C-alpha positions in Angstrom: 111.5 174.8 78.6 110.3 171.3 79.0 110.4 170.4 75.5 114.3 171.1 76.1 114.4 169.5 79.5 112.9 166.2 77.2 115.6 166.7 74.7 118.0 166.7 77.3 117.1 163.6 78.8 116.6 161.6 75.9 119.9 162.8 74.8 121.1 161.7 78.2 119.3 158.2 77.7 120.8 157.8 74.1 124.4 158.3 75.5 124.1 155.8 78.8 122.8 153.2 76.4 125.6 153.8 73.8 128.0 153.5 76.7 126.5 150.1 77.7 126.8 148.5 74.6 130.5 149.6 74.7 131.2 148.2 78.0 129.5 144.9 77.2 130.7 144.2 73.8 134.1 144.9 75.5 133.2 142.7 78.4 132.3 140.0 75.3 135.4 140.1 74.2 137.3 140.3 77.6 135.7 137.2 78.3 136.5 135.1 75.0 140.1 136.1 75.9 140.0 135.2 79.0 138.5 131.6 78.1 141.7 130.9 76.2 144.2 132.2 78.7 143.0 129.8 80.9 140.2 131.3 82.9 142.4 132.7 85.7 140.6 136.4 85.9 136.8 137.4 86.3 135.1 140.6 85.9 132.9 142.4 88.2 130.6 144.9 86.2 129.7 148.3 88.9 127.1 150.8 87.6 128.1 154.0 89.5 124.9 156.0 88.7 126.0 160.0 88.5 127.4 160.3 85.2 125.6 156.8 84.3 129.3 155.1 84.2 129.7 151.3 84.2 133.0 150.2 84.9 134.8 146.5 84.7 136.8 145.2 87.7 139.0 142.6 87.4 139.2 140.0 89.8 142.0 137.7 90.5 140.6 133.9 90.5 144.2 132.1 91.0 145.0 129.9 94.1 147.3 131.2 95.8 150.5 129.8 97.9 152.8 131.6 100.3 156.7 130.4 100.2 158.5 131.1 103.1 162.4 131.2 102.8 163.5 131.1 106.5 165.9 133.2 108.2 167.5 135.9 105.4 169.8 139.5 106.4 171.7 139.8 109.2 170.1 135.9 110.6 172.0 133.5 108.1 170.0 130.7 109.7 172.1 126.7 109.3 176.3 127.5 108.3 179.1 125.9 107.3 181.7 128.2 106.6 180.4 130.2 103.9 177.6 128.3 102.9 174.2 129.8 104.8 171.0 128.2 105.1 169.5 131.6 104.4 170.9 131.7 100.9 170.1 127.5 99.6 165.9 127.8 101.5 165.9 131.3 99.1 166.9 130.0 95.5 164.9 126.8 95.7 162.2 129.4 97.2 162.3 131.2 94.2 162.1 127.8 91.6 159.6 126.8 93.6 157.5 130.0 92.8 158.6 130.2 89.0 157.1 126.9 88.8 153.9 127.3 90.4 153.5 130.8 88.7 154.0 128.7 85.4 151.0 126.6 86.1 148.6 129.5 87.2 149.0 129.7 91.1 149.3 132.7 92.2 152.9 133.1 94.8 153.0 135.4 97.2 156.9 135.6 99.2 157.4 136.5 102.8 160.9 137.4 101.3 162.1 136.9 97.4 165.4 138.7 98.0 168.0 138.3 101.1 166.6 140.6 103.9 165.3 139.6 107.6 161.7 140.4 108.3 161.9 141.7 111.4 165.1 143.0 114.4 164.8 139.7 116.0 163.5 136.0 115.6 160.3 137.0 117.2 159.1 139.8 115.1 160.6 137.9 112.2 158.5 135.0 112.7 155.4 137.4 113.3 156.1 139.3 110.2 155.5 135.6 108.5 152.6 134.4 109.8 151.0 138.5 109.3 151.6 137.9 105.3 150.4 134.8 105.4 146.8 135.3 107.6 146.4 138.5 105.5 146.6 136.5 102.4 143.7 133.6 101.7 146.0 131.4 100.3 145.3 127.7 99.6 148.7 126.8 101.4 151.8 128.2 103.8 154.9 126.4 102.9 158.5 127.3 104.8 161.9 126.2 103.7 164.5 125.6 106.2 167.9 123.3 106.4 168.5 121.7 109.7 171.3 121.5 112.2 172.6 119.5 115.0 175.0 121.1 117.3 176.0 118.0 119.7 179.3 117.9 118.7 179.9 113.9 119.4 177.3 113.2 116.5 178.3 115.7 114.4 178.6 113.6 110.8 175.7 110.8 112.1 172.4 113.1 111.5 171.1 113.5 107.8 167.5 113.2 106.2 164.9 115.5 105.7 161.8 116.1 107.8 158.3 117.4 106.8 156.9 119.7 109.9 152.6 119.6 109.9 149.7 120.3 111.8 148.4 117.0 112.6 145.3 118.8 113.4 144.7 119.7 110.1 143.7 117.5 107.1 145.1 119.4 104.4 148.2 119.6 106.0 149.3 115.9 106.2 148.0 115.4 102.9 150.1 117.9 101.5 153.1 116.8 104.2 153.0 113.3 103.0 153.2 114.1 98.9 156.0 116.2 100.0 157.6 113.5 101.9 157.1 111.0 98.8 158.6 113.2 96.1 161.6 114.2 98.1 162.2 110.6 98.9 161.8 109.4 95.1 165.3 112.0 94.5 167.0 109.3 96.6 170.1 111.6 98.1 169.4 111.2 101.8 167.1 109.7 104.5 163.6 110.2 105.0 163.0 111.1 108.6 159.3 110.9 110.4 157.0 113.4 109.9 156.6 115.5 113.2 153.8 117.5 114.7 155.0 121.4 114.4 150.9 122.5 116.2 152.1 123.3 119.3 156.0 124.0 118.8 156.4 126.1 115.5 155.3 129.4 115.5 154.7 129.3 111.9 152.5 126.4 112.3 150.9 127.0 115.5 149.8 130.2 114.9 148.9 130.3 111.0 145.1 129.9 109.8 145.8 128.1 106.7 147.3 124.4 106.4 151.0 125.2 106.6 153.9 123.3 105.6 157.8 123.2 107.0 160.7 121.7 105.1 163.9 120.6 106.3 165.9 119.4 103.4 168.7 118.2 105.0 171.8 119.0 107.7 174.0 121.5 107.4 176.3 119.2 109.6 175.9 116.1 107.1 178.1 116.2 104.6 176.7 114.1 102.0 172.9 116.5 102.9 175.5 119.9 102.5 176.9 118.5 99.1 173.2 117.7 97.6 171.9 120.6 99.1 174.4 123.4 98.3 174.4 122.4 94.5 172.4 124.5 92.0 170.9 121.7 89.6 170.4 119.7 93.1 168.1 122.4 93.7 166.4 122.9 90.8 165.0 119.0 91.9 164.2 120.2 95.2 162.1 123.0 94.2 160.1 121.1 91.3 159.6 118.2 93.7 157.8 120.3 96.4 156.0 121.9 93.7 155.0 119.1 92.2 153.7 118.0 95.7 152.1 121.6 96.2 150.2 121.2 92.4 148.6 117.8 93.2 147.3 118.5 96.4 145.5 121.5 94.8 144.3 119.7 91.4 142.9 117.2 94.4 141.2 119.7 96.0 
């Protein structure tokens, strides 16, 4: 019986090692692949000892950036007749993301599709910030088109403003390339940068250096024109993502 129970084991032994050397010449080989895709995945080996299996786990090595669309569903956010803010902050939302996922940084949405996030402004807003401190991204950045409802200025507001945490380092820096590529496009004024700590709930209460865009009035019609336009948007989106690359090759 124990010459058998020996038998056994080494036969036992022989098999664990021969499933070893299959995990790491696969391992090998995950990892030269891996080195020419760019390096954006590791593995994590984990011995799990009853049945002597060793498995690979991938893990995920991107930075990664939340883009926030504002408003979207039944809140159409900015409007002027039948264009919505909700719509324009969504498709320069989603160049923004195909660019960054082009270069290797990981995007994760609050919304990639027209719905609301929550029954009413507050939970929307909540629903937001949620993603965004569940998600250990480098950066939170929210799209928005502004609005000015005094009725006497009604065609004398335009420009864009960048929305930061002044408290925050990483989010001035990012802020300010923001500010400078938007302004290089030329198509409307460049308004101060203001301090969103205290009164943006997106801002205030996030845990990540976060970022709020507004492009442009709805009320200005020379913003609405530049704004509303598709190919207009398409140099929106890659100058914010421009911005958003540069700060994190700095970093």
């Amino acid at each position: 019986m124990k010459s058998i129970d020996k038998l056994r084991r080494r036969r036992k032994k022989r098999i664990a090692l021969k499933r070893i050397r299959v995990c790491l010449v696969l391992l090998i080989f995950i990892l030269i692949l891996n080195k020419f895709l760019g390096n954006s995945f590791s593995f994590k080996l984990t011995s799990v000892r009853n049945g002597d299996t060793l498995f690979i786990e991938e893990v995920d090595n991107r930075v990664s950036v939340i883009l926030d669309p504002g408003h979207g569903g039944h809140d159409v956010g900015a409007e002027f007749g039948s264009i919505y803010e909700k719509d324009i902050v969504l498709n320069i939302s989603n160049k923004v993301g195909d660019i960054l996922a082009k270069n290797d940084i990981n995007v994760i949405y609050t919304r990639n599709e027209d719905v609301a996030l929550g029954e009413n402004e507050k939970e929307d807003l909540k629903s937001r910030v949620k993603i965004s401190n569940s998600s250990n991204a480098e950066y939170f950045i929210s799209f928005h088109i502004n609005d000015y409802i005094d009725i006497y200025s009604y065609e004398d507001i335009y420009g864009f403003e960048v929305w930061t945490n002044y408290n925050d380092y990483n989010s001035v820096s990012l802020g300010t390339k923001i500010e400078e590529n938007l302004e290089n496009l030329n198509y409307t004024e460049r308004r101060p940068m203001l301090d969103g700590s205290e009164s943006l709930y997106v801002i205030r209460e996030n845990n990540i250096p976060s970022i709020l865009i507004e492009f442009g009035f709805m009320n200005s019609y020379n913003d609405r024109i530049y704004f509303s336009d598709e190919y207009n948007q398409e140099l929106l989106a890659e100058a914010v993502a421009n911005a958003i690359i540069e700060s994190i090759n700095a970093n």
